[in-house]
Tab-separated table of C-alpha atoms in Angstrom:
chain	number	residue	atom	x	y	z
A	1	LEU	CA	127.671	40.340	180.149
A	2	ALA	CA	126.982	42.199	176.879
A	3	LYS	CA	123.192	42.098	177.292
A	4	ARG	CA	123.451	43.046	180.951
A	5	GLN	CA	125.761	45.950	180.179
A	6	TYR	CA	124.207	47.185	176.894
A	7	GLY	CA	120.689	45.709	176.770
A	8	PHE	CA	119.402	44.687	173.314
A	9	LEU	CA	122.380	44.146	170.988
A	10	GLN	CA	122.252	45.805	167.568
A	11	GLU	CA	123.842	44.534	164.342
A	12	ASP	CA	127.122	46.271	163.401
A	13	ARG	CA	127.285	48.381	166.555
A	14	LYS	CA	130.588	48.427	168.420
A	15	TYR	CA	130.549	47.312	172.048
A	16	PRO	CA	133.635	48.152	174.119
A	17	PHE	CA	134.588	45.957	177.068
A	18	VAL	CA	137.276	48.091	178.656
A	19	ALA	CA	137.995	45.722	181.542
A	20	TYR	CA	138.831	42.976	179.040
A	21	GLY	CA	140.667	45.192	176.554
A	22	VAL	CA	138.412	44.321	173.590
A	23	THR	CA	135.853	46.002	171.347
A	24	CYS	CA	133.281	43.762	169.667
A	25	THR	CA	130.596	43.997	166.989
A	26	TYR	CA	127.361	42.017	167.225
A	27	ASN	CA	126.727	39.495	164.402
A	28	ALA	CA	122.962	38.827	164.452
A	29	LYS	CA	123.112	35.893	161.981
A	30	LYS	CA	125.472	33.983	164.268
A	31	ASP	CA	124.063	35.586	167.441
A	32	MET	CA	127.540	36.285	168.710
A	33	LEU	CA	129.965	39.074	169.432
A	34	VAL	CA	132.962	39.261	167.105
A	35	ILE	CA	136.169	40.911	168.293
A	36	ASP	CA	136.971	44.009	166.231
A	37	SER	CA	140.011	45.112	168.129
A	38	ALA	CA	141.909	44.128	171.198
A	39	ARG	CA	144.718	45.842	172.988
A	40	SER	CA	147.781	43.730	173.298
A	41	MET	CA	147.697	42.091	176.685
A	42	ASP	CA	150.634	40.084	177.983
A	43	SER	CA	148.940	38.939	181.155
A	44	CYS	CA	145.485	38.146	182.454
A	45	ILE	CA	143.837	41.133	184.116
A	46	PHE	CA	142.450	38.856	186.849
A	47	CYS	CA	145.253	36.426	187.785
A	48	HIS	CA	148.173	38.223	186.042
A	49	GLY	CA	149.229	34.901	184.478
A	50	LYS	CA	150.560	34.588	180.918
A	51	LEU	CA	147.935	34.676	178.154
A	52	ARG	CA	147.973	32.134	175.349
A	53	ILE	CA	146.092	31.763	172.066
A	54	ILE	CA	143.275	29.213	172.077
A	55	HIS	CA	142.844	27.205	168.854
A	56	ASN	CA	139.401	26.661	167.294
A	57	ASP	CA	139.288	23.147	168.770
A	58	GLY	CA	139.782	24.570	172.275
A	59	THR	CA	143.416	23.530	172.717
A	60	VAL	CA	145.958	25.976	174.097
A	61	ALA	CA	148.898	27.199	172.011
A	62	TYR	CA	151.495	26.674	174.731
A	63	GLU	CA	154.949	28.228	174.656
A	64	ASN	CA	158.178	26.700	175.954
A	65	GLY	CA	158.144	26.536	179.738
A	66	ASP	CA	154.367	26.782	180.163
A	67	VAL	CA	152.701	24.581	182.745
A	68	THR	CA	149.949	22.620	180.974
A	69	ASN	CA	146.626	21.433	182.362
A	70	GLU	CA	147.734	17.782	181.936
A	71	SER	CA	148.515	16.015	185.220
A	72	VAL	CA	151.735	14.046	185.595
A	73	SER	CA	151.283	10.290	185.952
A	74	ASN	CA	152.757	10.133	189.456
A	75	PRO	CA	153.124	13.482	191.276
A	76	ALA	CA	154.882	11.766	194.193
A	77	THR	CA	157.906	10.919	191.999
A	78	ASN	CA	158.050	14.215	190.138
A	79	HIS	CA	160.787	16.831	190.641
A	80	CYS	CA	158.387	19.725	190.058
A	81	PRO	CA	155.830	20.094	192.848
A	82	CYS	CA	153.100	21.604	190.638
A	83	GLY	CA	151.760	18.186	189.564
A	84	PHE	CA	151.323	19.178	185.918
A	85	LYS	CA	153.325	18.623	182.748
A	86	HIS	CA	155.532	21.338	181.253
A	87	TRP	CA	155.483	22.293	177.567
A	88	TRP	CA	158.717	22.335	175.590
A	89	LYS	CA	159.056	22.356	171.781
A	90	GLY	CA	155.680	20.728	171.221
A	91	ILE	CA	155.995	18.045	173.912
A	92	ALA	CA	154.535	17.849	177.430
A	93	TYR	CA	157.248	16.832	179.920
A	94	ASP	CA	156.857	15.803	183.574
A	95	ASN	CA	159.506	18.310	184.670
A	96	PRO	CA	160.779	21.641	183.374
A	97	PRO	CA	164.225	21.469	181.752
A	98	LEU	CA	167.450	22.207	183.558
A	99	GLU	CA	169.475	24.887	181.753
A	100	ILE	CA	173.084	23.788	181.344
A	101	PRO	CA	175.749	26.162	180.008
A	102	VAL	CA	178.321	24.630	177.652
A	103	VAL	CA	181.366	26.133	175.969
A	104	LEU	CA	182.561	24.970	172.560
A	105	GLN	CA	186.132	25.774	171.497
A	106	TRP	CA	187.227	24.864	167.974
A	107	ASN	CA	190.019	26.268	165.777
A	108	GLY	CA	190.355	29.440	167.854
A	109	VAL	CA	186.599	30.087	168.000
A	110	THR	CA	184.793	29.973	171.354
A	111	VAL	CA	181.009	29.683	171.493
A	112	ALA	CA	178.833	29.563	174.608
A	113	ASP	CA	175.394	27.954	174.460
A	114	ILE	CA	172.653	26.756	176.789
A	115	VAL	CA	171.422	23.154	176.705
A	116	HIS	CA	167.933	22.283	177.939
A	117	TRP	CA	168.248	18.993	179.825
A	118	PHE	CA	165.338	16.712	180.677
A	119	GLN	CA	165.818	13.936	183.209
A	120	TYR	CA	163.605	11.602	185.262
A	121	GLU	CA	160.733	11.652	182.757
A	122	SER	CA	158.090	8.935	183.174
A	123	GLN	CA	158.379	8.322	179.427
A	124	ARG	CA	162.073	7.442	179.273
A	125	HIS	CA	162.448	8.329	175.586
A	126	LEU	CA	161.871	11.982	176.583
A	127	ASN	CA	165.003	12.041	178.764
A	128	SER	CA	167.860	13.996	177.205
A	129	ASN	CA	170.812	12.239	175.587
A	130	ALA	CA	174.178	13.978	175.999
A	131	TYR	CA	175.598	12.411	172.822
A	132	GLN	CA	172.678	13.579	170.681
A	133	ILE	CA	172.843	17.065	172.168
A	134	ALA	CA	176.598	17.263	171.514
A	135	SER	CA	176.059	16.235	167.884
A	136	PHE	CA	173.325	18.860	167.496
A	137	LEU	CA	175.551	21.599	168.965
A	138	LEU	CA	178.434	20.656	166.683
A	139	GLN	CA	176.196	20.921	163.622
A	140	LYS	CA	174.647	24.147	164.893
A	141	HIS	CA	177.912	25.987	165.569
A	142	PHE	CA	180.483	24.185	163.404
A	143	PRO	CA	178.600	22.595	160.488
A	144	GLY	CA	180.569	20.292	158.234
A	145	GLU	CA	183.749	20.395	160.332
A	146	PHE	CA	185.748	17.171	160.247
A	147	GLY	CA	187.927	15.850	163.057
A	148	SER	CA	185.768	17.312	165.815
A	149	GLU	CA	185.497	14.081	167.832
A	150	HIS	CA	187.499	15.628	170.678
A	151	LEU	CA	185.103	18.598	170.800
A	152	HIS	CA	182.130	16.199	170.741
A	153	HIS	CA	183.604	14.345	173.722
A	154	SER	CA	184.254	17.655	175.516
A	155	ILE	CA	180.604	18.732	175.121
A	156	VAL	CA	179.327	15.362	176.361
A	157	GLN	CA	181.661	15.579	179.370
A	158	GLN	CA	180.549	19.140	180.211
A	159	ILE	CA	176.904	18.062	180.202
A	160	LEU	CA	177.461	14.875	182.207
A	161	ASP	CA	179.618	16.701	184.775
A	162	GLN	CA	176.776	19.147	185.431
A	163	VAL	CA	173.994	16.553	185.734
A	164	LYS	CA	175.815	13.776	187.608
A	165	ASP	CA	174.918	15.142	191.045
A	166	LEU	CA	171.254	15.865	190.369
A	167	PRO	CA	169.077	14.494	193.148
A	168	PRO	CA	167.209	11.314	192.222
A	169	PRO	CA	163.450	11.517	191.831
A	170	PRO	CA	161.444	11.073	195.025
A	171	LYS	CA	160.434	7.488	195.663
A	172	SER	CA	156.821	6.560	195.225
A	173	PRO	CA	155.177	5.926	198.598
A	174	ASP	CA	154.729	2.242	199.380
A	175	PRO	CA	151.136	1.052	199.129
A	176	PRO	CA	149.530	0.208	202.467
A	177	GLU	CA	149.821	-3.414	203.512
A	178	VAL	CA	146.630	-5.439	203.379
A	179	GLU	CA	145.986	-7.639	206.398
């Protein structure tokens, strides 16, 4: 693109690529263009999707909620129809999390929070645990408080009440019978 647009590239000359929002300088020793400046772009100018940083090894720096390029093991049993894993806190999940509101009331203080709940993951250890989440929320909002077992139980119950009626994962289609 650079040679087609500018012809012979010269060392230390700036080459603007307006459509891409970058200005580059040619490095003759490495025979490559080096980005000098780039306007902040939140979305791709072609597909309007979210832009992400690419590490030197070619991996994507995903953010929570991003759809990855890693396929799920069995798309037929997945809740999300996209067929790809979803990134959350450094882990690729089969499904995006369900956001569950919870209310904590302790010693006259009321705190509302959102829990991110994962269920029906092919790797079962990635499924959320209501008891662990309740413990985390207690430490987050009321650290070091003693006698909060009732509040812990209340948080667990709020979570379980909201996820008890979730539809089960679709069943995997039966393999064809061999005659």
